[in-house]
Short mmCIF file of C-alpha atoms and ligand atoms in Angstrom, two decimals:
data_model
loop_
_atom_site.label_atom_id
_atom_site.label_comp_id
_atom_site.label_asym_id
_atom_site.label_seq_id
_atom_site.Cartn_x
_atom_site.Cartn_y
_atom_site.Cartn_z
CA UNK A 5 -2.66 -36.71 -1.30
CA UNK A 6 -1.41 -33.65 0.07
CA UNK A 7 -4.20 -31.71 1.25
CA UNK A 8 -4.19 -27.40 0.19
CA UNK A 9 -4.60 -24.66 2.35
CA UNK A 10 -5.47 -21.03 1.44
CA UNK A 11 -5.29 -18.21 4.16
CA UNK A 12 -6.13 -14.59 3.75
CA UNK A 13 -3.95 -12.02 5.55
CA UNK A 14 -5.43 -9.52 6.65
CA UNK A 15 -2.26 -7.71 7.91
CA UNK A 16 -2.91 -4.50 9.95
CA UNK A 17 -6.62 -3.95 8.51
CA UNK A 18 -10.07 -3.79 9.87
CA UNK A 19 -11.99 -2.66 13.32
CA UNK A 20 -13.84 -5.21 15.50
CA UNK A 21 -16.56 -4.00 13.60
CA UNK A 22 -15.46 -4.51 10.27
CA UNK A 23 -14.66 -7.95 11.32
CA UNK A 24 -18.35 -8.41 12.20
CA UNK A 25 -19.47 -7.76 9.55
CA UNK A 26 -17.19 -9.25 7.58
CA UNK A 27 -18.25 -12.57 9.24
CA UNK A 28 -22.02 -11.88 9.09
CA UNK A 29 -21.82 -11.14 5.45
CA UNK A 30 -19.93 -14.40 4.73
CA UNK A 31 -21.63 -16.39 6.93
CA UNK A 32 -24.74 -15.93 4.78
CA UNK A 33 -23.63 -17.30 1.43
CA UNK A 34 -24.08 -20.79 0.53
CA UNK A 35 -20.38 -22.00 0.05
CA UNK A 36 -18.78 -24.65 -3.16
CA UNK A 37 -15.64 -24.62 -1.49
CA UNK A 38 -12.52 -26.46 -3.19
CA UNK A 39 -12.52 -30.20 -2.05
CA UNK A 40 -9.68 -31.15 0.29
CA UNK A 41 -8.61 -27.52 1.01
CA UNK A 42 -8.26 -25.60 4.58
CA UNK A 43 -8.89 -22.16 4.09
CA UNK A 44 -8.86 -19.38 6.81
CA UNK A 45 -7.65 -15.36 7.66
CA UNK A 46 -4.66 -14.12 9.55
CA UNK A 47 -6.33 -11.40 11.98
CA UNK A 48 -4.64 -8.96 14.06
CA UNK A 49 -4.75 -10.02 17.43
CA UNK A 50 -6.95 -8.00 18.83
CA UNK A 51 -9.85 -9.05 16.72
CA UNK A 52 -9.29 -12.79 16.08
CA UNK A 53 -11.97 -13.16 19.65
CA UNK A 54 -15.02 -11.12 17.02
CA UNK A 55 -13.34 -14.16 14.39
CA UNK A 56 -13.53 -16.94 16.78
CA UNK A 57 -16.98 -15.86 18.01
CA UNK A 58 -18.82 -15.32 14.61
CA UNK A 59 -17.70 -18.30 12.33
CA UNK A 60 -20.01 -20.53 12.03
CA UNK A 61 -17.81 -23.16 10.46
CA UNK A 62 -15.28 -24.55 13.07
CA UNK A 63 -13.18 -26.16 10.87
CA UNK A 64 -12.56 -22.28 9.26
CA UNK A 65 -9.20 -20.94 10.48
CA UNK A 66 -8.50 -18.82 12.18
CA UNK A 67 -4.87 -17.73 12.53
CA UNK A 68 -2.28 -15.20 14.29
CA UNK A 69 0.28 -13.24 12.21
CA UNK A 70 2.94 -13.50 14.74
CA UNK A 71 3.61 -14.57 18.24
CA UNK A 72 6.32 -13.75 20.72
CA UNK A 73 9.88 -15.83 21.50
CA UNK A 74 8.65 -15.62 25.09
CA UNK A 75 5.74 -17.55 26.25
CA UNK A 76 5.58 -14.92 29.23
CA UNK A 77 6.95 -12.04 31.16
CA UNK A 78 8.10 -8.54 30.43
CA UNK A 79 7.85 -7.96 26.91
CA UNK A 80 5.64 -5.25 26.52
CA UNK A 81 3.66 -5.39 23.43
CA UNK A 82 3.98 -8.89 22.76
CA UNK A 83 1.39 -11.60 22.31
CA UNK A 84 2.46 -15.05 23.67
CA UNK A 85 1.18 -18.09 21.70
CA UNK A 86 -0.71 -19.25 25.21
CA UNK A 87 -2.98 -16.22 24.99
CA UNK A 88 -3.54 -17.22 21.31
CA UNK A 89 -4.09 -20.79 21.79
CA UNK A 90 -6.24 -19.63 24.28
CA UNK A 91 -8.31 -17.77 22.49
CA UNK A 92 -8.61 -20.98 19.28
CA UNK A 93 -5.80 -19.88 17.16
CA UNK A 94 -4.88 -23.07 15.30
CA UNK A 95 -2.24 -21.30 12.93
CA UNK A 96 -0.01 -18.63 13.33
CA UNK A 97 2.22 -16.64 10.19
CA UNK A 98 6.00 -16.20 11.19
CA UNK A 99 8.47 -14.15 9.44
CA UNK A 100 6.16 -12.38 6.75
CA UNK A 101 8.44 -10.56 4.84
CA UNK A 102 6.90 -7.03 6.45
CA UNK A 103 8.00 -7.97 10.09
CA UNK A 104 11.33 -9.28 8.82
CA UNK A 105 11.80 -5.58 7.19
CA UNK A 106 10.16 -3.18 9.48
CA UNK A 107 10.84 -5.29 12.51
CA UNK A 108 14.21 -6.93 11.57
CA UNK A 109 13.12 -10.41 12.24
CA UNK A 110 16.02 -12.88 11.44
CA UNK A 111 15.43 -16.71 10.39
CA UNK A 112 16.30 -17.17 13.43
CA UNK A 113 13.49 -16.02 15.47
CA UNK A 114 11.79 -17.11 13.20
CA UNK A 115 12.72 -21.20 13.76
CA UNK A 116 12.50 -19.91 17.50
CA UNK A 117 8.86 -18.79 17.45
CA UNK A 118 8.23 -22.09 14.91
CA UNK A 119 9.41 -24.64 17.33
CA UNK A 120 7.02 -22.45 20.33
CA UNK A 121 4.19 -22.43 17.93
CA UNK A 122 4.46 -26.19 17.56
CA UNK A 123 5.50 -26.82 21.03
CA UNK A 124 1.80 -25.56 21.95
CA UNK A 125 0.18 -27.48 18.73
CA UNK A 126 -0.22 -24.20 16.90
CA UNK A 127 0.51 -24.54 12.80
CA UNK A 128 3.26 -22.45 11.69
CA UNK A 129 3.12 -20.98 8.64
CA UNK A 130 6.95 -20.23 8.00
CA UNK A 131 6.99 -17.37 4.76
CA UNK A 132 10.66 -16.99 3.11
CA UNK A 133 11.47 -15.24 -0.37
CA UNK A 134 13.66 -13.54 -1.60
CA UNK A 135 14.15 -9.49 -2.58
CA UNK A 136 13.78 -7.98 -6.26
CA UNK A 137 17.61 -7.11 -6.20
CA UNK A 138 17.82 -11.10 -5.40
CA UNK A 139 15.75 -12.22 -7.70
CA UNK A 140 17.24 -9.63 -10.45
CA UNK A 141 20.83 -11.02 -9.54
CA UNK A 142 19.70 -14.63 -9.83
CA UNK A 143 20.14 -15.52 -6.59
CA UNK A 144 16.56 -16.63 -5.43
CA UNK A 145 17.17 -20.35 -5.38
CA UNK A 146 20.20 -20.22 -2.87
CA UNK A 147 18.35 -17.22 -0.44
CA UNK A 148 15.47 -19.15 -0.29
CA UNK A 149 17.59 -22.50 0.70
CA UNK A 150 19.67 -20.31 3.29
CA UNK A 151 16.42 -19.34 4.49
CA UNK A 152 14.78 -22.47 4.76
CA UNK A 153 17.68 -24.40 6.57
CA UNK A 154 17.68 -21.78 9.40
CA UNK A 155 13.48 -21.84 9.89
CA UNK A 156 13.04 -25.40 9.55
CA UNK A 157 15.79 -26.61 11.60
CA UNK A 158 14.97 -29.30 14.17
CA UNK A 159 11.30 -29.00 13.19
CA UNK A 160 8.71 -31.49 12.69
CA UNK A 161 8.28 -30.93 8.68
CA UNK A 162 5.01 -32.76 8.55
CA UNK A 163 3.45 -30.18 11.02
CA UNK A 164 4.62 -26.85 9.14
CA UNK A 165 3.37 -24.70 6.33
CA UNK A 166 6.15 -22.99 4.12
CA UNK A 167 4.62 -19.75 2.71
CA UNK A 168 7.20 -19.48 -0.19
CA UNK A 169 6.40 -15.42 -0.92
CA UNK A 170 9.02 -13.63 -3.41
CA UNK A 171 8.83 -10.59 -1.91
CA UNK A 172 8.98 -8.44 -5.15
CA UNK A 173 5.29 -9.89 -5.56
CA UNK A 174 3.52 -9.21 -2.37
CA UNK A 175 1.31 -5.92 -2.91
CA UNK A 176 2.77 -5.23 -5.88
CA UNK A 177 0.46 -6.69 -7.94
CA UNK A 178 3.58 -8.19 -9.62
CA UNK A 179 2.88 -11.93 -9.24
CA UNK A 180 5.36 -14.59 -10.33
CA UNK A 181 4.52 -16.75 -13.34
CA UNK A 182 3.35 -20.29 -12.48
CA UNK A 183 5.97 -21.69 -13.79
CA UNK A 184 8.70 -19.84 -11.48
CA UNK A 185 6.32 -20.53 -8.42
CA UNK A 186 6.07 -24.27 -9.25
CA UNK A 187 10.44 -24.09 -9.39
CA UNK A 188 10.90 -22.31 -6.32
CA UNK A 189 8.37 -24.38 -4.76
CA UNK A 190 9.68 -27.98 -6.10
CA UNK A 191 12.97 -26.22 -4.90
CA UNK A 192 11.65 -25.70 -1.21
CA UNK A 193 9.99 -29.22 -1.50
CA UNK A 194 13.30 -31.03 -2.31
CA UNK A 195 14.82 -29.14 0.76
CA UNK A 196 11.51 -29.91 3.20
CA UNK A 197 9.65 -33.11 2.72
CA UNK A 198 6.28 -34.44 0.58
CA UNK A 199 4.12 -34.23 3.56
CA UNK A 200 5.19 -30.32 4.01
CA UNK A 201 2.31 -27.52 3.22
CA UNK A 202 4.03 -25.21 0.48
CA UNK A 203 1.94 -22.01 -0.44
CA UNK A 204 3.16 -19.46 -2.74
CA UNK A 205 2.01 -15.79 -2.09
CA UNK A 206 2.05 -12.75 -3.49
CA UNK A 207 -0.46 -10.57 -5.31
CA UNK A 208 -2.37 -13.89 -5.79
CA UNK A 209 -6.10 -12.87 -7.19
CA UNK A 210 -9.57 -14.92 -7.51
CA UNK A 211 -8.27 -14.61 -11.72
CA UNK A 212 -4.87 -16.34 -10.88
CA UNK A 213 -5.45 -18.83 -8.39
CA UNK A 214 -6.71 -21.57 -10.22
CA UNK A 215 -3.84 -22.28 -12.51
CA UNK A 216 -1.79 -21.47 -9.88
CA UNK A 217 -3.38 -24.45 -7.94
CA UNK A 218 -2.44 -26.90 -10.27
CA UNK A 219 1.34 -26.59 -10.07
CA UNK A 220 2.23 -29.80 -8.82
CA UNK A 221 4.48 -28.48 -5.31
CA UNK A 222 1.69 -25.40 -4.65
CA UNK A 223 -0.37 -26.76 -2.32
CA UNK A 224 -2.22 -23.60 -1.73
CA UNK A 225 -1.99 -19.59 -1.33
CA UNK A 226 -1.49 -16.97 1.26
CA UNK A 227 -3.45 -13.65 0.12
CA UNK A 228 -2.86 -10.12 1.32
CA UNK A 229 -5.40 -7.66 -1.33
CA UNK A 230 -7.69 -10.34 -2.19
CA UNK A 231 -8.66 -11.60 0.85
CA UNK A 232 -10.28 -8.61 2.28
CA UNK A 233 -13.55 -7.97 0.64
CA UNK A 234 -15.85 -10.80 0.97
CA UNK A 235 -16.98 -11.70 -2.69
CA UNK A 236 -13.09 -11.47 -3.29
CA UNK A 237 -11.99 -14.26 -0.37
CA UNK A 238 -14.88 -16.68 -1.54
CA UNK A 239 -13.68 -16.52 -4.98
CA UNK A 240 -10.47 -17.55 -3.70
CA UNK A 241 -11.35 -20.82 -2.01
CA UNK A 242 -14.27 -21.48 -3.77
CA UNK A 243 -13.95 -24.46 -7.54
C1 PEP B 27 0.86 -11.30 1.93
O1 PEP B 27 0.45 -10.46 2.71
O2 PEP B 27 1.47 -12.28 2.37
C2 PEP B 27 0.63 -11.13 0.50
C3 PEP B 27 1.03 -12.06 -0.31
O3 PEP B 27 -0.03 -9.98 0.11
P1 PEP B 27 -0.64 -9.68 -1.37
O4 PEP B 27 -1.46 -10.88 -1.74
O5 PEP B 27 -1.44 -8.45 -1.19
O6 PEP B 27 0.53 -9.52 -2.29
#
């Protein structure tokens, strides 16, 4: 049985000290987590050492939101996956929707910085959707293929995590119906394997989760809003 996995992103929010106490608070509350699910936060760079340092629970992710195409050299501003592995990143987020927009990341980088992530045993979770003008025009079924072909290729599909996130739904709070994220992700499953990782995000709360759960191809979320505020990420990955 596929195993589900439920990461927070935390995207370009909270100081060293907010992640402190973040951890402190969370740390202190007795945990029913879901059975057979990872669970975890995507932290800026910078703080994912104040992550690493106060969880208590070592099997708790902790994951990058993006890594360089180089593992090295002059690329100023980058952050190669060996300074995250370094530093216990086990998963890293590639081609959210926001750096493929604001940063004009193509698919691909975005099998480019896969196949590095992997190359140095780092989980990458891959995230493709498609645009509201997309979806409107009824074309989210053969983006979403395009897009998978060109991040997956030559890939180990039993080592990645699709984040399947329309992107008309992230931080909208427009969220797909579970129906339409159970065909797009039976879609990407048909294209990937059975032993692939498929999450659907996108204004997922602590109210939607658990139906969205049982949709036979979702095998988990990845969570923007929610996943901030303590009470909020425990709803999310606790039954
Ligand atoms: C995301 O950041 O990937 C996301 C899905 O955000 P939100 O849950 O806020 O829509």
């Amino acid at each position: 049985m596929r195993k589900k996995i439920i990461i927070g992103n935390w995207k370009m929010n909270k100081t060293s000290k907010e992640v402190k106490e973040f951890f402190e608070e969370f740390n202190k509350k007795e945990l029913k987590t879901r059975s057979n699910t990872l669970y975890g936060l995507a932290i800026p760079a910078c703080n994912i050492p104040f992550a690493i340092d106060k969880r208590v629970n070592k099997k708790f992710i902790v994951a990058a939101q993006d890594i360089s195409k180089h593992l090295s050299g002059a690329f100023t501003g980058e952050i190669s996956i060996l300074m995250l592995k370094d530093l216990g990143v086990s998963h890293v987020i590639i081609g959210h929707s926001e750096r493929r927009i604001y940063h004009g990341e193509t698919d691909q980088d975005v099998n480019t910085k896969a196949k590095i992530a992997l190359e140095h045993g780092v989980i990458p979770i891959i995230c493709v959707g498609e645009t509201l003008e997309q979806y409107e025009s009824k074309q989210s079924k053969k983006i979403v293929e395009k897009q998978i072909k060109d991040c997956v290729k030559d890939l180990d599909l039993s080592k990645i995590v699709i984040a399947y996130e329309p992107v008309w739904a992230i931080g909208t709070g427009k969220t797909a119906t579970n129906e339409y994220a159970q065909v797009m992700c039976n879609h990407i499953r048909k294209l990937t394997s059975d032993d692939t990782l498929i999450q659907y995000g996108g204004s997922v709360t602590p109210e939607t989760i658990n139906d969205l759960l049982k949709q036979p191809d979702v095998d988990g979320a990845l969570v923007g809003g929610a996943s901030l505020k303590v009470d909020s990420f425990i709803k999310l990955i606790e039954k």
